[in-house]
């Protein structure tokens, strides 16, 4: 088989699977079921490690499908740094062509707060009156194209 070639998308959304610990709907279920169920289903270390590996894989696949100058949005409905900022930082450390694009200026008047990684944002229930949401916007710099495949960057349009 030939190795997969990167798609060259201008926009990619990675709304990653997460623990849903910031979802008010999910938290209401755990309040009914008991917080022991929450601990088993959400806080289990093995599950968290597997989930973070899945999130890193989704983010990396999304990033690798992004053309230079394109934008990727990574989001979760989790409060957990390990599912949010840590996953984004992992990609930044791994891919020299990845860079954060500040999200806040795109959201004038929206009830967001700064994320723990510069340029990212968080919507928290006490501020936004919604479930929690983490958002990071990334771009691929031309020098980082393509990821480990040796092809030339796409022609400018």
PDB file of C-alpha atoms in Angstrom:
ATOM      1  CA  UNK A   1       0.000   0.000   0.000  1.00  0.00           C
ATOM      2  CA  UNK A   2       1.087   3.546  -0.629  1.00  0.00           C
ATOM      3  CA  UNK A   3       1.479   5.778   2.424  1.00  0.00           C
ATOM      4  CA  UNK A   4      -1.477   8.085   3.025  1.00  0.00           C
ATOM      5  CA  UNK A   5      -1.044  11.541   1.580  1.00  0.00           C
ATOM      6  CA  UNK A   6      -2.174  14.498   3.620  1.00  0.00           C
ATOM      7  CA  UNK A   7      -5.404  16.093   2.596  1.00  0.00           C
ATOM      8  CA  UNK A   8      -5.066  19.787   2.224  1.00  0.00           C
ATOM      9  CA  UNK A   9      -8.052  21.213   4.006  1.00  0.00           C
ATOM     10  CA  UNK A  10      -8.401  24.912   4.699  1.00  0.00           C
ATOM     11  CA  UNK A  11     -10.480  24.317   7.834  1.00  0.00           C
ATOM     12  CA  UNK A  12     -10.569  21.378  10.249  1.00  0.00           C
ATOM     13  CA  UNK A  13     -12.712  20.913  13.365  1.00  0.00           C
ATOM     14  CA  UNK A  14     -11.620  18.448  16.037  1.00  0.00           C
ATOM     15  CA  UNK A  15     -14.473  18.319  18.547  1.00  0.00           C
ATOM     16  CA  UNK A  16     -12.744  15.627  20.542  1.00  0.00           C
ATOM     17  CA  UNK A  17     -14.297  12.897  22.612  1.00  0.00           C
ATOM     18  CA  UNK A  18     -13.817  13.814  26.276  1.00  0.00           C
ATOM     19  CA  UNK A  19     -15.020  12.957  29.771  1.00  0.00           C
ATOM     20  CA  UNK A  20     -17.903  15.469  29.453  1.00  0.00           C
ATOM     21  CA  UNK A  21     -17.118  16.661  32.979  1.00  0.00           C
ATOM     22  CA  UNK A  22     -18.041  20.185  31.893  1.00  0.00           C
ATOM     23  CA  UNK A  23     -21.378  19.155  30.383  1.00  0.00           C
ATOM     24  CA  UNK A  24     -24.206  20.221  32.658  1.00  0.00           C
ATOM     25  CA  UNK A  25     -26.442  17.579  31.074  1.00  0.00           C
ATOM     26  CA  UNK A  26     -23.951  14.808  31.878  1.00  0.00           C
ATOM     27  CA  UNK A  27     -23.287  16.118  35.390  1.00  0.00           C
ATOM     28  CA  UNK A  28     -27.028  16.060  36.146  1.00  0.00           C
ATOM     29  CA  UNK A  29     -27.063  12.359  35.211  1.00  0.00           C
ATOM     30  CA  UNK A  30     -24.224  11.629  37.635  1.00  0.00           C
ATOM     31  CA  UNK A  31     -26.028  13.555  40.366  1.00  0.00           C
ATOM     32  CA  UNK A  32     -28.904  11.081  39.908  1.00  0.00           C
ATOM     33  CA  UNK A  33     -26.728   7.976  39.515  1.00  0.00           C
ATOM     34  CA  UNK A  34     -24.376   8.842  42.360  1.00  0.00           C
ATOM     35  CA  UNK A  35     -20.931  10.399  42.366  1.00  0.00           C
ATOM     36  CA  UNK A  36     -19.312   6.975  42.730  1.00  0.00           C
ATOM     37  CA  UNK A  37     -20.440   6.319  39.162  1.00  0.00           C
ATOM     38  CA  UNK A  38     -18.798   9.586  38.121  1.00  0.00           C
ATOM     39  CA  UNK A  39     -15.539   8.517  39.775  1.00  0.00           C
ATOM     40  CA  UNK A  40     -15.596   5.118  38.017  1.00  0.00           C
ATOM     41  CA  UNK A  41     -16.592   6.420  34.589  1.00  0.00           C
ATOM     42  CA  UNK A  42     -14.772   9.741  34.485  1.00  0.00           C
ATOM     43  CA  UNK A  43     -11.878   9.695  36.928  1.00  0.00           C
ATOM     44  CA  UNK A  44     -10.516   6.194  36.291  1.00  0.00           C
ATOM     45  CA  UNK A  45      -6.788   6.682  35.477  1.00  0.00           C
ATOM     46  CA  UNK A  46      -6.764   4.009  32.757  1.00  0.00           C
ATOM     47  CA  UNK A  47      -9.744   5.572  31.024  1.00  0.00           C
ATOM     48  CA  UNK A  48      -8.208   9.038  31.261  1.00  0.00           C
ATOM     49  CA  UNK A  49      -4.913   7.843  29.738  1.00  0.00           C
ATOM     50  CA  UNK A  50      -6.719   6.138  26.871  1.00  0.00           C
ATOM     51  CA  UNK A  51      -8.911   9.152  26.294  1.00  0.00           C
ATOM     52  CA  UNK A  52      -5.949  11.516  26.209  1.00  0.00           C
ATOM     53  CA  UNK A  53      -4.187   9.244  23.713  1.00  0.00           C
ATOM     54  CA  UNK A  54      -7.328   9.310  21.549  1.00  0.00           C
ATOM     55  CA  UNK A  55      -7.482  13.112  21.772  1.00  0.00           C
ATOM     56  CA  UNK A  56      -3.818  13.454  20.785  1.00  0.00           C
ATOM     57  CA  UNK A  57      -4.389  11.098  17.848  1.00  0.00           C
ATOM     58  CA  UNK A  58      -7.459  13.026  16.681  1.00  0.00           C
ATOM     59  CA  UNK A  59      -5.651  16.353  16.972  1.00  0.00           C
ATOM     60  CA  UNK A  60      -2.560  15.069  15.157  1.00  0.00           C
ATOM     61  CA  UNK A  61      -4.647  13.560  12.341  1.00  0.00           C
ATOM     62  CA  UNK A  62      -6.601  16.790  12.014  1.00  0.00           C
ATOM     63  CA  UNK A  63      -3.434  18.868  11.984  1.00  0.00           C
ATOM     64  CA  UNK A  64      -1.778  16.662   9.409  1.00  0.00           C
ATOM     65  CA  UNK A  65      -4.757  17.121   7.103  1.00  0.00           C
ATOM     66  CA  UNK A  66      -4.473  20.903   7.310  1.00  0.00           C
ATOM     67  CA  UNK A  67      -2.866  22.867   4.498  1.00  0.00           C
ATOM     68  CA  UNK A  68      -0.387  25.665   5.285  1.00  0.00           C
ATOM     69  CA  UNK A  69      -2.234  28.786   6.360  1.00  0.00           C
ATOM     70  CA  UNK A  70      -5.364  26.775   7.161  1.00  0.00           C
ATOM     71  CA  UNK A  71      -7.044  26.746  10.556  1.00  0.00           C
ATOM     72  CA  UNK A  72      -7.900  23.939  12.955  1.00  0.00           C
ATOM     73  CA  UNK A  73     -10.218  24.325  15.934  1.00  0.00           C
ATOM     74  CA  UNK A  74      -9.791  21.867  18.811  1.00  0.00           C
ATOM     75  CA  UNK A  75     -12.594  21.777  21.366  1.00  0.00           C
ATOM     76  CA  UNK A  76     -13.895  19.714  24.274  1.00  0.00           C
ATOM     77  CA  UNK A  77     -16.623  20.066  26.895  1.00  0.00           C
ATOM     78  CA  UNK A  78     -14.203  19.265  29.702  1.00  0.00           C
ATOM     79  CA  UNK A  79     -12.697  21.328  32.511  1.00  0.00           C
ATOM     80  CA  UNK A  80      -9.610  19.080  32.570  1.00  0.00           C
ATOM     81  CA  UNK A  81      -6.274  20.606  31.574  1.00  0.00           C
ATOM     82  CA  UNK A  82      -5.117  17.123  30.588  1.00  0.00           C
ATOM     83  CA  UNK A  83      -7.803  16.980  27.889  1.00  0.00           C
ATOM     84  CA  UNK A  84      -7.414  20.588  26.788  1.00  0.00           C
ATOM     85  CA  UNK A  85      -4.246  22.614  27.167  1.00  0.00           C
ATOM     86  CA  UNK A  86      -2.030  19.540  27.662  1.00  0.00           C
ATOM     87  CA  UNK A  87      -3.241  17.992  24.391  1.00  0.00           C
ATOM     88  CA  UNK A  88      -2.689  21.240  22.471  1.00  0.00           C
ATOM     89  CA  UNK A  89       0.751  21.718  24.067  1.00  0.00           C
ATOM     90  CA  UNK A  90       1.636  18.135  23.080  1.00  0.00           C
ATOM     91  CA  UNK A  91       0.918  18.982  19.445  1.00  0.00           C
ATOM     92  CA  UNK A  92       2.879  22.266  19.638  1.00  0.00           C
ATOM     93  CA  UNK A  93       5.875  20.402  21.078  1.00  0.00           C
ATOM     94  CA  UNK A  94       5.658  17.688  18.410  1.00  0.00           C
ATOM     95  CA  UNK A  95       4.902  19.717  15.274  1.00  0.00           C
ATOM     96  CA  UNK A  96       7.184  22.723  14.657  1.00  0.00           C
ATOM     97  CA  UNK A  97       4.761  24.025  12.007  1.00  0.00           C
ATOM     98  CA  UNK A  98       1.898  24.327  14.517  1.00  0.00           C
ATOM     99  CA  UNK A  99       1.026  27.676  16.054  1.00  0.00           C
ATOM    100  CA  UNK A 100      -1.839  28.964  18.175  1.00  0.00           C
ATOM    101  CA  UNK A 101      -4.045  31.685  16.733  1.00  0.00           C
ATOM    102  CA  UNK A 102      -5.664  33.687  19.562  1.00  0.00           C
ATOM    103  CA  UNK A 103      -9.369  32.885  19.740  1.00  0.00           C
ATOM    104  CA  UNK A 104     -10.535  35.729  21.985  1.00  0.00           C
ATOM    105  CA  UNK A 105     -10.436  38.499  19.362  1.00  0.00           C
ATOM    106  CA  UNK A 106     -12.831  36.398  17.232  1.00  0.00           C
ATOM    107  CA  UNK A 107     -15.436  36.467  20.004  1.00  0.00           C
ATOM    108  CA  UNK A 108     -16.168  40.110  20.891  1.00  0.00           C
ATOM    109  CA  UNK A 109     -18.774  40.308  23.617  1.00  0.00           C
ATOM    110  CA  UNK A 110     -18.871  36.534  24.193  1.00  0.00           C
ATOM    111  CA  UNK A 111     -18.691  35.367  27.837  1.00  0.00           C
ATOM    112  CA  UNK A 112     -15.337  33.579  27.643  1.00  0.00           C
ATOM    113  CA  UNK A 113     -12.298  33.509  29.886  1.00  0.00           C
ATOM    114  CA  UNK A 114      -8.669  32.957  29.019  1.00  0.00           C
ATOM    115  CA  UNK A 115      -7.501  29.362  28.822  1.00  0.00           C
ATOM    116  CA  UNK A 116      -4.390  28.224  30.652  1.00  0.00           C
ATOM    117  CA  UNK A 117      -2.460  28.192  27.359  1.00  0.00           C
ATOM    118  CA  UNK A 118      -2.028  31.635  25.830  1.00  0.00           C
ATOM    119  CA  UNK A 119      -4.481  32.271  23.003  1.00  0.00           C
ATOM    120  CA  UNK A 120      -6.991  29.595  24.066  1.00  0.00           C
ATOM    121  CA  UNK A 121     -10.377  30.267  25.648  1.00  0.00           C
ATOM    122  CA  UNK A 122     -12.738  28.612  28.087  1.00  0.00           C
ATOM    123  CA  UNK A 123     -16.456  29.030  28.478  1.00  0.00           C
ATOM    124  CA  UNK A 124     -17.332  28.237  32.081  1.00  0.00           C
ATOM    125  CA  UNK A 125     -20.875  27.723  33.367  1.00  0.00           C
ATOM    126  CA  UNK A 126     -20.636  30.474  35.988  1.00  0.00           C
ATOM    127  CA  UNK A 127     -19.604  32.983  33.319  1.00  0.00           C
ATOM    128  CA  UNK A 128     -21.379  31.820  30.168  1.00  0.00           C
ATOM    129  CA  UNK A 129     -24.466  30.105  31.631  1.00  0.00           C
ATOM    130  CA  UNK A 130     -23.695  27.138  29.349  1.00  0.00           C
ATOM    131  CA  UNK A 131     -21.815  23.901  29.749  1.00  0.00           C
ATOM    132  CA  UNK A 132     -18.040  24.190  29.875  1.00  0.00           C
ATOM    133  CA  UNK A 133     -16.194  24.476  26.579  1.00  0.00           C
ATOM    134  CA  UNK A 134     -12.491  24.700  25.751  1.00  0.00           C
ATOM    135  CA  UNK A 135     -11.448  26.117  22.380  1.00  0.00           C
ATOM    136  CA  UNK A 136      -8.022  26.376  20.746  1.00  0.00           C
ATOM    137  CA  UNK A 137      -7.443  27.613  17.208  1.00  0.00           C
ATOM    138  CA  UNK A 138      -4.277  26.489  15.443  1.00  0.00           C
ATOM    139  CA  UNK A 139      -2.690  27.109  12.103  1.00  0.00           C
ATOM    140  CA  UNK A 140      -0.070  25.307  10.054  1.00  0.00           C
ATOM    141  CA  UNK A 141       2.935  27.425   9.189  1.00  0.00           C
ATOM    142  CA  UNK A 142       4.349  26.819   5.701  1.00  0.00           C
ATOM    143  CA  UNK A 143       7.720  25.684   7.091  1.00  0.00           C
ATOM    144  CA  UNK A 144       6.018  22.743   8.817  1.00  0.00           C
ATOM    145  CA  UNK A 145       4.519  21.317   5.608  1.00  0.00           C
ATOM    146  CA  UNK A 146       4.075  18.443   5.116  1.00  0.00           C
ATOM    147  CA  UNK A 147       4.376  16.330   8.236  1.00  0.00           C
ATOM    148  CA  UNK A 148       7.014  13.666   7.699  1.00  0.00           C
ATOM    149  CA  UNK A 149       6.003  12.907   4.102  1.00  0.00           C
ATOM    150  CA  UNK A 150       8.609  14.854   2.143  1.00  0.00           C
ATOM    151  CA  UNK A 151       6.193  16.389  -0.368  1.00  0.00           C
ATOM    152  CA  UNK A 152       6.419  19.974  -1.512  1.00  0.00           C
ATOM    153  CA  UNK A 153       3.945  22.492  -0.122  1.00  0.00           C
ATOM    154  CA  UNK A 154       0.873  23.108  -2.251  1.00  0.00           C
ATOM    155  CA  UNK A 155       1.113  25.945  -4.773  1.00  0.00           C
ATOM    156  CA  UNK A 156      -0.188  29.337  -3.702  1.00  0.00           C
ATOM    157  CA  UNK A 157      -3.628  30.121  -4.998  1.00  0.00           C
TER     158      UNK A 157
END
